[in-house]
Amino acid sequence: MTESGKPILYSYFRSSCSWRVRIALALKSIDYETVPINLIKDGGQQFSEEFQALNPMQQVPALKIDGITIGQSLAIIEYLEETRPTPRLLPQDPKRRAQVRMISDVIASGIQPLQNLSVLKQVGQENQLTWAQKVIRSGFNALEQILQSTAGKYCVGDEVSVADLCLVPQVANAERFKVDLTPYPTISRINKTLLALEAFQVSHPCQQPDTPPELRA
Amino acid sequence: MTESGKPILYSYFRSSCSWRVRIALALKSIDYETVPINLIKDGGQQFSEEFQALNPMQQVPALKIDGITIGQSLAIIEYLEETRPTPRLLPQDPKRRAQVRMISDVIASGIQPLQNLSVLKQVGQENQLTWAQKVIRSGFNALEQILQSTAGKYCVGDEVSVADLCLVPQVANAERFKVDLTPYPTISRINKTLLALEAFQVSHPCQQPDTPPELRA
């Protein structure tokens, strides 16, 4: 927390995991300060000794709040949900909560980690696009099928949930990697509906303190 | 559920994510039936049409319970925790819960997905061991540092939690990939303590209905 008591979010404008948390903070109207961690500059500021002490995984996001520092976006969001429950981001019914968490984990464990910066570095420049597209398509094939049975207006029914916080940033990654979204009408429809909401707009990569001027919208 | 009303776990003896769920079921004394899905045989039984309809991600574990089918190990465990809360696998204090979830996600999103079968296939036979070792070491470096501030007897304090359910199967993977565990005394100590518990033994890969005879213990 800052001296003023505000939570501090260590974030990178383009990081899809940081965006998940920014949406949660916006939806719950939690005032916070951003400390940008540039994942490219200086060989990656996440590798600095100072940041490594804060988050040993050397990844963004990390949130300093209530006297603790939490890493891992879904752990952060679950903590916010438990300590700042309004508006809720998990349904009341346990079965629907399970659907929300399943969709979130499909993205957070099954898709995003396989196309993040550190893995792309290892597969080599010339294979990056093919690798990322393959991983995302494979995940989206599953996701589209799951959503056909869970979705209402949003991923699970008609209330915005953690699953939606994972979906929109992942679709943005898919677009960055030029994945054709035509085979995913449900994903595309929900993504579009969510992007019209204010919380998804103020948290958008093109609106952050560390967004480079040429990428601002 | 079976006709007898028992939950059905779709599992593979060696899958570390399946093992996480088997430990939860054992700790909570939930009687269940195993349907083995052999990830190697027949080009991978997880790719069958029948299983794909059950779990579009074509991964184990999946749990059929209370009339629904849940995929993704942590979503399954959170559901069990909400519907069968005893003994609890998440602490009561929200800050400790955040630590448990952070550690679980470090493993479930930050380590395991990068060394699972489908990724290893893509990096090619000759690079598999090096890749897996690198990924696990990098994650364990972070984990060891985190545990030094959260651990008691187990990963977070002195109660077995979801973090422990993730730790033990990941250490088993590390051993399979011949990762030297000397630099990780805290991980090694907690792993050893947990392996002495009955729930971790009955759920062990060497004790499953689909464990090949030569790997049985």
CSV table of C-alpha atoms in Angstrom, one decimal:
chain,number,residue,atom,x,y,z
A,1,MET,CA,0.0,0.0,0.0
A,2,THR,CA,1.1,3.6,-0.6
A,3,GLU,CA,1.4,6.0,2.3
A,4,SER,CA,-2.2,7.1,1.4
A,5,GLY,CA,-3.2,3.5,2.0
A,6,LYS,CA,-4.0,2.7,-1.7
A,7,PRO,CA,-3.2,-0.8,-3.0
A,8,ILE,CA,-0.3,-0.9,-5.5
A,9,LEU,CA,-0.7,-2.9,-8.7
A,10,TYR,CA,2.6,-4.0,-10.4
A,11,SER,CA,1.4,-4.2,-14.0
A,12,TYR,CA,2.5,-4.1,-17.6
A,13,PHE,CA,0.0,-2.5,-20.0
A,14,ARG,CA,0.1,-5.4,-22.5
A,15,SER,CA,0.2,-8.3,-20.0
A,16,SER,CA,-3.1,-10.2,-20.3
A,17,CYS,CA,-2.8,-11.4,-16.6
A,18,SER,CA,-2.4,-7.8,-15.4
A,19,TRP,CA,-5.5,-6.8,-17.4
A,20,ARG,CA,-7.6,-9.5,-15.6
A,21,VAL,CA,-6.8,-7.9,-12.3
A,22,ARG,CA,-7.3,-4.3,-13.6
A,23,ILE,CA,-10.8,-5.3,-14.7
A,24,ALA,CA,-11.6,-6.7,-11.2
A,25,LEU,CA,-10.3,-3.6,-9.5
A,26,ALA,CA,-12.4,-1.4,-11.9
A,27,LEU,CA,-15.6,-3.5,-11.4
A,28,LYS,CA,-15.2,-3.3,-7.6
A,29,SER,CA,-14.3,0.4,-7.7
A,30,ILE,CA,-11.1,-0.1,-5.8
A,31,ASP,CA,-8.8,2.9,-6.1
A,32,TYR,CA,-5.2,1.9,-6.7
A,33,GLU,CA,-1.8,3.1,-7.9
A,34,THR,CA,0.0,1.5,-10.8
A,35,VAL,CA,3.7,0.7,-10.7
A,36,PRO,CA,4.6,-0.2,-14.3
A,37,ILE,CA,7.0,-3.2,-14.7
A,38,ASN,CA,8.3,-3.1,-18.3
A,39,LEU,CA,8.7,-6.8,-19.4
A,40,ILE,CA,10.9,-5.8,-22.3
A,41,LYS,CA,13.0,-2.8,-21.3
A,42,ASP,CA,16.4,-3.3,-19.5
A,43,GLY,CA,16.2,-7.0,-20.3
A,44,GLY,CA,12.9,-7.2,-18.4
A,45,GLN,CA,12.3,-5.1,-15.2
A,46,GLN,CA,10.6,-8.1,-13.6
A,47,PHE,CA,14.0,-9.7,-13.2
A,48,SER,CA,15.3,-6.8,-11.0
A,49,GLU,CA,16.3,-7.8,-7.5
A,50,GLU,CA,13.8,-5.4,-6.0
A,51,PHE,CA,10.9,-6.9,-7.9
A,52,GLN,CA,12.0,-10.5,-7.4
A,53,ALA,CA,11.8,-9.9,-3.7
A,54,LEU,CA,8.2,-8.8,-4.1
A,55,ASN,CA,7.2,-11.5,-6.5
A,56,PRO,CA,9.6,-14.5,-6.7
A,57,MET,CA,7.9,-15.7,-9.9
A,58,GLN,CA,9.2,-12.5,-11.6
A,59,GLN,CA,5.9,-12.0,-13.3
A,60,VAL,CA,3.2,-9.4,-13.4
A,61,PRO,CA,0.7,-8.8,-11.9
A,62,ALA,CA,1.4,-8.5,-8.2
A,63,LEU,CA,-0.8,-6.6,-5.9
A,64,LYS,CA,0.3,-5.0,-2.6
A,65,ILE,CA,-2.8,-4.7,-0.5
A,66,ASP,CA,-3.8,-4.9,3.2
A,67,GLY,CA,-0.2,-5.4,4.2
A,68,ILE,CA,0.5,-8.4,1.9
A,69,THR,CA,1.8,-8.9,-1.6
A,70,ILE,CA,-0.1,-11.4,-3.8
A,71,GLY,CA,1.1,-12.8,-7.0
A,72,GLN,CA,-0.8,-14.8,-9.6
A,73,SER,CA,-3.9,-13.1,-11.1
A,74,LEU,CA,-6.5,-15.6,-10.1
A,75,ALA,CA,-5.3,-15.7,-6.5
A,76,ILE,CA,-5.4,-11.9,-6.4
A,77,ILE,CA,-9.0,-11.9,-7.8
A,78,GLU,CA,-10.2,-14.5,-5.4
A,79,TYR,CA,-8.7,-12.4,-2.5
A,80,LEU,CA,-10.5,-9.3,-3.8
A,81,GLU,CA,-13.7,-11.3,-4.1
A,82,GLU,CA,-13.4,-12.5,-0.5
A,83,THR,CA,-12.5,-9.2,1.0
A,84,ARG,CA,-14.5,-6.8,-1.3
A,85,PRO,CA,-17.4,-8.9,-2.3
A,86,THR,CA,-19.5,-6.2,-4.1
A,87,PRO,CA,-20.2,-6.6,-7.0
A,88,ARG,CA,-19.7,-10.3,-6.9
A,89,LEU,CA,-17.5,-11.9,-9.6
A,90,LEU,CA,-18.5,-15.5,-8.7
A,91,PRO,CA,-22.1,-16.7,-8.8
A,92,GLN,CA,-23.8,-17.9,-5.6
A,93,ASP,CA,-24.6,-21.4,-6.9
A,94,PRO,CA,-21.6,-23.7,-6.3
A,95,LYS,CA,-22.2,-25.5,-9.7
A,96,ARG,CA,-22.1,-22.2,-11.5
A,97,ARG,CA,-19.0,-21.2,-9.5
A,98,ALA,CA,-17.4,-24.4,-10.7
A,99,GLN,CA,-18.2,-23.5,-14.3
A,100,VAL,CA,-16.7,-20.0,-13.8
A,101,ARG,CA,-13.6,-21.4,-12.3
A,102,MET,CA,-13.3,-24.1,-14.9
A,103,ILE,CA,-13.4,-21.6,-17.8
A,104,SER,CA,-11.0,-19.3,-15.9
A,105,ASP,CA,-8.5,-22.2,-15.4
A,106,VAL,CA,-8.9,-23.3,-19.0
A,107,ILE,CA,-7.5,-19.9,-20.0
A,108,ALA,CA,-5.1,-19.3,-17.0
A,109,SER,CA,-3.6,-22.8,-17.0
A,110,GLY,CA,-4.5,-24.2,-20.4
A,111,ILE,CA,-3.9,-21.4,-22.8
A,112,GLN,CA,-2.1,-18.3,-21.5
A,113,PRO,CA,1.0,-19.9,-20.0
A,114,LEU,CA,1.7,-21.7,-23.3
A,115,GLN,CA,1.8,-18.4,-25.3
A,116,ASN,CA,3.4,-16.1,-22.8
A,117,LEU,CA,6.6,-14.2,-23.4
A,118,SER,CA,9.0,-16.6,-21.6
A,119,VAL,CA,7.8,-19.6,-23.6
A,120,LEU,CA,7.8,-17.7,-26.9
A,121,LYS,CA,11.5,-16.8,-26.3
A,122,GLN,CA,12.3,-20.5,-25.9
A,123,VAL,CA,10.6,-21.7,-29.1
A,124,GLY,CA,12.6,-19.2,-31.2
A,125,GLN,CA,11.6,-16.2,-33.2
A,126,GLU,CA,10.6,-18.0,-36.4
A,127,ASN,CA,8.3,-20.4,-34.7
A,128,GLN,CA,6.5,-18.0,-32.3
A,129,LEU,CA,3.5,-17.1,-34.4
A,130,THR,CA,2.7,-20.7,-35.4
A,131,TRP,CA,3.2,-22.0,-31.8
A,132,ALA,CA,1.0,-19.3,-30.3
A,133,GLN,CA,-1.7,-19.7,-32.9
A,134,LYS,CA,-1.8,-23.5,-32.4
A,135,VAL,CA,-2.0,-23.2,-28.6
A,136,ILE,CA,-4.8,-20.5,-28.7
A,137,ARG,CA,-6.8,-22.4,-31.4
A,138,SER,CA,-6.7,-25.6,-29.4
A,139,GLY,CA,-7.9,-23.8,-26.3
A,140,PHE,CA,-10.5,-21.8,-28.1
A,141,ASN,CA,-11.9,-25.0,-29.7
A,142,ALA,CA,-12.6,-26.3,-26.1
A,143,LEU,CA,-13.8,-22.9,-24.8
A,144,GLU,CA,-16.3,-22.4,-27.6
A,145,GLN,CA,-17.8,-25.8,-26.9
A,146,ILE,CA,-17.9,-25.1,-23.1
A,147,LEU,CA,-19.5,-21.7,-23.6
A,148,GLN,CA,-22.2,-23.0,-25.8
A,149,SER,CA,-23.6,-24.7,-22.7
A,150,THR,CA,-22.7,-22.1,-20.0
A,151,ALA,CA,-23.1,-18.7,-21.6
A,152,GLY,CA,-25.9,-16.3,-21.3
A,153,LYS,CA,-25.1,-12.7,-22.0
A,154,TYR,CA,-21.6,-13.4,-20.6
A,155,CYS,CA,-19.5,-16.5,-20.1
A,156,VAL,CA,-21.7,-18.0,-17.4
A,157,GLY,CA,-25.2,-16.7,-17.4
A,158,ASP,CA,-26.0,-13.0,-17.4
A,159,GLU,CA,-23.6,-11.8,-14.7
A,160,VAL,CA,-20.0,-10.7,-15.3
A,161,SER,CA,-17.7,-13.2,-13.6
A,162,VAL,CA,-14.1,-14.1,-13.2
A,163,ALA,CA,-14.4,-16.1,-16.4
A,164,ASP,CA,-15.1,-12.9,-18.4
A,165,LEU,CA,-12.1,-11.2,-16.8
A,166,CYS,CA,-10.0,-14.0,-18.3
A,167,LEU,CA,-11.8,-14.2,-21.7
A,168,VAL,CA,-11.3,-10.6,-22.9
A,169,PRO,CA,-7.6,-10.4,-22.4
A,170,GLN,CA,-7.1,-13.8,-24.0
A,171,VAL,CA,-9.1,-12.7,-27.1
A,172,ALA,CA,-6.9,-9.7,-27.3
A,173,ASN,CA,-3.8,-12.0,-27.3
A,174,ALA,CA,-5.5,-14.1,-30.0
A,175,GLU,CA,-5.9,-11.0,-32.1
A,176,ARG,CA,-2.3,-10.0,-31.6
A,177,PHE,CA,-1.2,-13.4,-32.8
A,178,LYS,CA,-3.6,-13.0,-35.8
A,179,VAL,CA,-5.8,-16.0,-34.9
A,180,ASP,CA,-8.9,-16.2,-37.1
A,181,LEU,CA,-11.8,-15.9,-34.8
A,182,THR,CA,-14.5,-16.9,-37.3
A,183,PRO,CA,-14.8,-20.4,-35.9
A,184,TYR,CA,-15.6,-18.9,-32.4
A,185,PRO,CA,-18.9,-17.1,-32.7
A,186,THR,CA,-19.8,-17.4,-29.0
A,187,ILE,CA,-16.4,-16.2,-27.8
A,188,SER,CA,-16.5,-13.3,-30.2
A,189,ARG,CA,-20.0,-12.3,-29.2
A,190,ILE,CA,-19.3,-12.3,-25.5
A,191,ASN,CA,-16.0,-10.5,-26.0
A,192,LYS,CA,-17.7,-7.7,-27.9
A,193,THR,CA,-20.5,-7.4,-25.3
A,194,LEU,CA,-17.9,-7.2,-22.5
A,195,LEU,CA,-15.7,-4.6,-24.3
A,196,ALA,CA,-18.7,-2.2,-24.2
A,197,LEU,CA,-18.5,-2.1,-20.4
A,198,GLU,CA,-16.7,0.7,-18.8
A,199,ALA,CA,-14.6,-1.5,-16.5
A,200,PHE,CA,-13.2,-3.3,-19.5
A,201,GLN,CA,-12.4,0.0,-21.2
A,202,VAL,CA,-10.6,1.8,-18.4
A,203,SER,CA,-8.5,-1.3,-17.8
A,204,HIS,CA,-7.7,-1.8,-21.5
A,205,PRO,CA,-4.0,-2.0,-22.5
A,206,CYS,CA,-4.4,1.1,-24.6
A,207,GLN,CA,-5.4,3.2,-21.6
A,208,GLN,CA,-2.6,2.5,-19.0
A,209,PRO,CA,-0.1,4.8,-17.5
A,210,ASP,CA,2.7,2.8,-19.2
A,211,THR,CA,1.0,2.5,-22.6
A,212,PRO,CA,3.4,3.9,-25.2
A,213,PRO,CA,1.9,7.0,-27.0
A,214,GLU,CA,1.7,5.3,-30.4
A,215,LEU,CA,-0.6,2.5,-28.9
A,216,ARG,CA,-2.9,4.9,-27.0
A,217,ALA,CA,-6.5,5.0,-27.9
B,1,MET,CA,-22.3,-40.3,-11.1
B,2,THR,CA,-22.6,-44.0,-11.3
B,3,GLU,CA,-26.0,-45.7,-10.7
B,4,SER,CA,-24.9,-46.1,-7.1
B,5,GLY,CA,-24.6,-42.3,-7.0
B,6,LYS,CA,-20.8,-42.3,-6.6
B,7,PRO,CA,-18.8,-39.6,-8.3
B,8,ILE,CA,-16.7,-40.7,-11.3
B,9,LEU,CA,-13.1,-39.5,-11.7
B,10,TYR,CA,-11.6,-39.6,-15.2
B,11,SER,CA,-8.0,-40.0,-14.3
B,12,TYR,CA,-4.6,-41.2,-15.5
B,13,PHE,CA,-2.4,-42.8,-12.9
B,14,ARG,CA,0.6,-40.6,-13.8
B,15,SER,CA,-1.1,-37.3,-14.4
B,16,SER,CA,-0.1,-34.9,-11.7
B,17,CYS,CA,-3.3,-32.9,-12.1
B,18,SER,CA,-5.3,-36.1,-11.6
B,19,TRP,CA,-3.3,-36.8,-8.5
B,20,ARG,CA,-4.2,-33.4,-7.0
B,21,VAL,CA,-7.8,-34.3,-7.2
B,22,ARG,CA,-7.3,-37.8,-5.9
B,23,ILE,CA,-5.7,-36.4,-2.8
B,24,ALA,CA,-8.6,-34.0,-2.2
B,25,LEU,CA,-11.1,-36.9,-2.6
B,26,ALA,CA,-9.1,-39.0,-0.2
B,27,LEU,CA,-8.7,-36.3,2.4
B,28,LYS,CA,-12.4,-35.6,2.3
B,29,SER,CA,-13.3,-39.3,2.4
B,30,ILE,CA,-15.3,-39.1,-0.8
B,31,ASP,CA,-16.0,-42.5,-2.2
B,32,TYR,CA,-15.6,-42.5,-6.0
B,33,GLU,CA,-15.1,-44.6,-9.0
B,34,THR,CA,-12.1,-44.2,-11.4
B,35,VAL,CA,-12.5,-44.3,-15.1
B,36,PRO,CA,-8.9,-44.5,-16.5
B,37,ILE,CA,-8.1,-42.4,-19.5
B,38,ASN,CA,-4.8,-43.6,-21.0
B,39,LEU,CA,-3.0,-40.5,-22.3
B,40,ILE,CA,-0.6,-42.6,-24.4
B,41,LYS,CA,-2.6,-45.7,-25.6
B,42,ASP,CA,-4.6,-45.5,-28.9
B,43,GLY,CA,-2.9,-42.2,-29.7
B,44,GLY,CA,-4.4,-40.8,-26.4
B,45,GLN,CA,-7.8,-41.8,-25.2
B,46,GLN,CA,-8.5,-38.2,-24.1
B,47,PHE,CA,-8.9,-37.4,-27.8
B,48,SER,CA,-11.9,-39.9,-28.2
B,49,GLU,CA,-15.2,-38.3,-29.3
B,50,GLU,CA,-16.8,-39.7,-26.1
B,51,PHE,CA,-14.3,-38.1,-23.8
B,52,GLN,CA,-14.1,-34.9,-25.7
B,53,ALA,CA,-17.9,-34.5,-25.2
B,54,LEU,CA,-17.3,-34.8,-21.4
B,55,ASN,CA,-14.3,-32.5,-21.3
B,56,PRO,CA,-13.7,-30.4,-24.3
B,57,MET,CA,-10.1,-29.6,-23.2
B,58,GLN,CA,-9.3,-33.3,-23.7
B,59,GLN,CA,-7.4,-33.5,-20.5
B,60,VAL,CA,-7.6,-35.4,-17.3
B,61,PRO,CA,-8.8,-35.0,-14.6
B,62,ALA,CA,-12.6,-34.5,-15.0
B,63,LEU,CA,-15.0,-35.2,-12.3
B,64,LYS,CA,-18.7,-36.2,-12.8
B,65,ILE,CA,-20.4,-35.3,-9.5
B,66,ASP,CA,-23.8,-34.0,-8.4
B,67,GLY,CA,-25.1,-34.1,-12.0
B,68,ILE,CA,-22.4,-32.0,-13.5
B,69,THR,CA,-18.9,-32.7,-15.1
B,70,ILE,CA,-16.1,-30.4,-14.0
B,71,GLY,CA,-12.7,-30.1,-15.7
B,72,GLN,CA,-9.6,-28.4,-14.5
B,73,SER,CA,-8.2,-29.8,-11.2
B,74,LEU,CA,-8.3,-26.5,-9.2
B,75,ALA,CA,-11.9,-25.8,-10.2
B,76,ILE,CA,-12.8,-29.4,-9.1
B,77,ILE,CA,-11.1,-28.9,-5.8
B,78,GLU,CA,-12.7,-25.6,-5.1
B,79,TYR,CA,-16.1,-27.2,-5.8
B,80,LEU,CA,-15.4,-30.0,-3.4
B,81,GLU,CA,-14.3,-27.5,-0.8
B,82,GLU,CA,-17.5,-25.5,-1.2
B,83,THR,CA,-19.8,-28.5,-1.2
B,84,ARG,CA,-17.9,-30.9,1.2
B,85,PRO,CA,-16.1,-28.5,3.5
B,86,THR,CA,-14.7,-31.0,5.9
B,87,PRO,CA,-11.7,-31.2,6.5
B,88,ARG,CA,-11.1,-27.8,5.0
B,89,LEU,CA,-8.4,-27.4,2.4
B,90,LEU,CA,-8.3,-23.6,2.5
B,91,PRO,CA,-7.5,-21.7,5.7
B,92,GLN,CA,-10.1,-19.4,7.2
B,93,ASP,CA,-8.1,-16.3,7.1
B,94,PRO,CA,-8.4,-14.6,3.7
B,95,LYS,CA,-4.7,-13.6,3.6
B,96,ARG,CA,-3.6,-17.2,4.2
B,97,ARG,CA,-6.2,-18.3,1.6
B,98,ALA,CA,-4.5,-15.9,-0.8
B,99,GLN,CA,-1.1,-17.5,0.0
B,100,VAL,CA,-2.5,-21.0,-0.6
B,101,ARG,CA,-4.1,-20.0,-3.9
B,102,MET,CA,-0.9,-18.1,-5.0
B,103,ILE,CA,1.3,-21.2,-4.4
B,104,SER,CA,-1.3,-23.5,-6.1
B,105,ASP,CA,-1.4,-21.2,-9.1
B,106,VAL,CA,2.4,-20.9,-9.3
B,107,ILE,CA,2.3,-24.7,-9.8
B,108,ALA,CA,-0.9,-25.0,-11.8
B,109,SER,CA,-0.3,-22.1,-14.2
B,110,GLY,CA,3.4,-21.4,-13.9
B,111,ILE,CA,5.0,-24.8,-13.9
B,112,GLN,CA,2.9,-27.8,-14.8
B,113,PRO,CA,1.4,-26.6,-18.1
B,114,LEU,CA,4.9,-25.9,-19.4
B,115,GLN,CA,6.1,-29.4,-18.8
B,116,ASN,CA,3.0,-31.4,-19.7
B,117,LEU,CA,2.8,-34.1,-22.3
B,118,SER,CA,1.3,-31.9,-25.1
B,119,VAL,CA,4.1,-29.3,-24.8
B,120,LEU,CA,6.8,-31.8,-24.6
B,121,LYS,CA,5.6,-33.4,-27.8
B,122,GLN,CA,6.0,-30.0,-29.5
B,123,VAL,CA,9.5,-29.2,-28.3
B,124,GLY,CA,10.8,-32.5,-29.8
B,125,GLN,CA,12.2,-35.7,-28.2
B,126,GLU,CA,15.8,-34.5,-27.9
B,127,ASN,CA,14.9,-31.2,-26.1
B,128,GLN,CA,12.3,-32.6,-23.7
B,129,LEU,CA,14.5,-33.2,-20.7
B,130,THR,CA,16.3,-29.9,-20.9
B,131,TRP,CA,13.1,-28.0,-21.4
B,132,ALA,CA,11.2,-29.7,-18.5
B,133,GLN,CA,14.2,-29.3,-16.1
B,134,LYS,CA,14.5,-25.6,-17.0
B,135,VAL,CA,10.8,-24.9,-16.5
B,136,ILE,CA,10.7,-26.8,-13.2
B,137,ARG,CA,13.9,-25.3,-11.8
B,138,SER,CA,12.7,-21.8,-12.6
B,139,GLY,CA,9.4,-22.4,-10.8
B,140,PHE,CA,11.0,-24.2,-7.9
B,141,ASN,CA,13.4,-21.2,-7.4
B,142,ALA,CA,10.3,-19.0,-6.8
B,143,LEU,CA,8.4,-21.6,-4.8
B,144,GLU,CA,11.3,-22.2,-2.4
B,145,GLN,CA,11.5,-18.5,-1.7
B,146,ILE,CA,7.7,-18.2,-1.2
B,147,LEU,CA,7.6,-21.2,1.1
B,148,GLN,CA,10.3,-19.9,3.3
B,149,SER,CA,7.9,-17.2,4.4
B,150,THR,CA,4.6,-19.1,4.4
B,151,ALA,CA,5.5,-22.7,5.5
B,152,GLY,CA,5.0,-24.3,8.8
B,153,LYS,CA,4.8,-28.1,8.8
B,154,TYR,CA,3.1,-27.8,5.4
B,155,CYS,CA,3.1,-25.2,2.5
B,156,VAL,CA,1.1,-22.6,4.5
B,157,GLY,CA,1.2,-23.1,8.2
B,158,ASP,CA,0.4,-26.4,9.9
B,159,GLU,CA,-2.7,-27.4,8.0
B,160,VAL,CA,-2.8,-29.4,4.8
B,161,SER,CA,-4.1,-27.1,2.1
B,162,VAL,CA,-4.7,-27.1,-1.7
B,163,ALA,CA,-1.1,-25.8,-2.1
B,164,ASP,CA,0.1,-29.2,-0.7
B,165,LEU,CA,-2.1,-31.1,-3.1
B,166,CYS,CA,-0.3,-29.2,-5.9
B,167,LEU,CA,3.2,-29.5,-4.4
B,168,VAL,CA,3.6,-33.3,-4.0
B,169,PRO,CA,2.6,-34.2,-7.6
B,170,GLN,CA,4.8,-31.5,-9.0
B,171,VAL,CA,7.8,-32.8,-7.0
B,172,ALA,CA,7.1,-36.2,-8.4
B,173,ASN,CA,7.3,-34.7,-11.9
B,174,ALA,CA,10.5,-33.0,-11.0
B,175,GLU,CA,11.9,-36.4,-9.9
B,176,ARG,CA,10.8,-38.0,-13.1
B,177,PHE,CA,12.6,-35.4,-15.1
B,178,LYS,CA,15.7,-35.9,-12.9
B,179,VAL,CA,15.7,-32.4,-11.4
B,180,ASP,CA,18.3,-32.1,-8.6
B,181,LEU,CA,16.3,-31.1,-5.5
B,182,THR,CA,19.3,-30.2,-3.3
B,183,PRO,CA,18.7,-26.4,-3.8
B,184,TYR,CA,15.1,-26.8,-2.5
B,185,PRO,CA,15.3,-27.9,1.1
B,186,THR,CA,11.9,-26.4,2.1
B,187,ILE,CA,10.1,-28.0,-0.9
B,188,SER,CA,11.9,-31.3,-0.1
B,189,ARG,CA,11.1,-31.3,3.6
B,190,ILE,CA,7.4,-30.5,3.1
B,191,ASN,CA,7.1,-33.1,0.3
B,192,LYS,CA,8.5,-35.8,2.6
B,193,THR,CA,6.2,-34.9,5.4
B,194,LEU,CA,3.2,-35.0,3.2
B,195,LEU,CA,4.1,-38.3,1.6
B,196,ALA,CA,3.8,-39.9,5.0
B,197,LEU,CA,0.1,-39.1,5.1
B,198,GLU,CA,-2.4,-41.8,4.1
B,199,ALA,CA,-4.3,-39.6,1.7
B,200,PHE,CA,-1.2,-38.9,-0.3
B,201,GLN,CA,-0.3,-42.6,-0.3
B,202,VAL,CA,-3.6,-44.1,-1.5
B,203,SER,CA,-3.8,-41.5,-4.2
B,204,HIS,CA,-0.2,-42.1,-5.4
B,205,PRO,CA,0.4,-42.9,-9.0
B,206,CYS,CA,1.8,-46.3,-8.0
B,207,GLN,CA,-1.5,-47.3,-6.4
B,208,GLN,CA,-4.1,-46.6,-9.0
B,209,PRO,CA,-6.4,-49.1,-10.8
B,210,ASP,CA,-4.6,-48.2,-14.1
B,211,THR,CA,-1.1,-48.4,-12.7
B,212,PRO,CA,0.9,-50.9,-14.9
B,213,PRO,CA,2.1,-53.9,-12.8
B,214,GLU,CA,5.8,-53.0,-13.2
B,215,LEU,CA,5.2,-49.6,-11.6
B,216,ARG,CA,3.1,-50.7,-8.6
B,217,ALA,CA,4.4,-50.3,-5.2
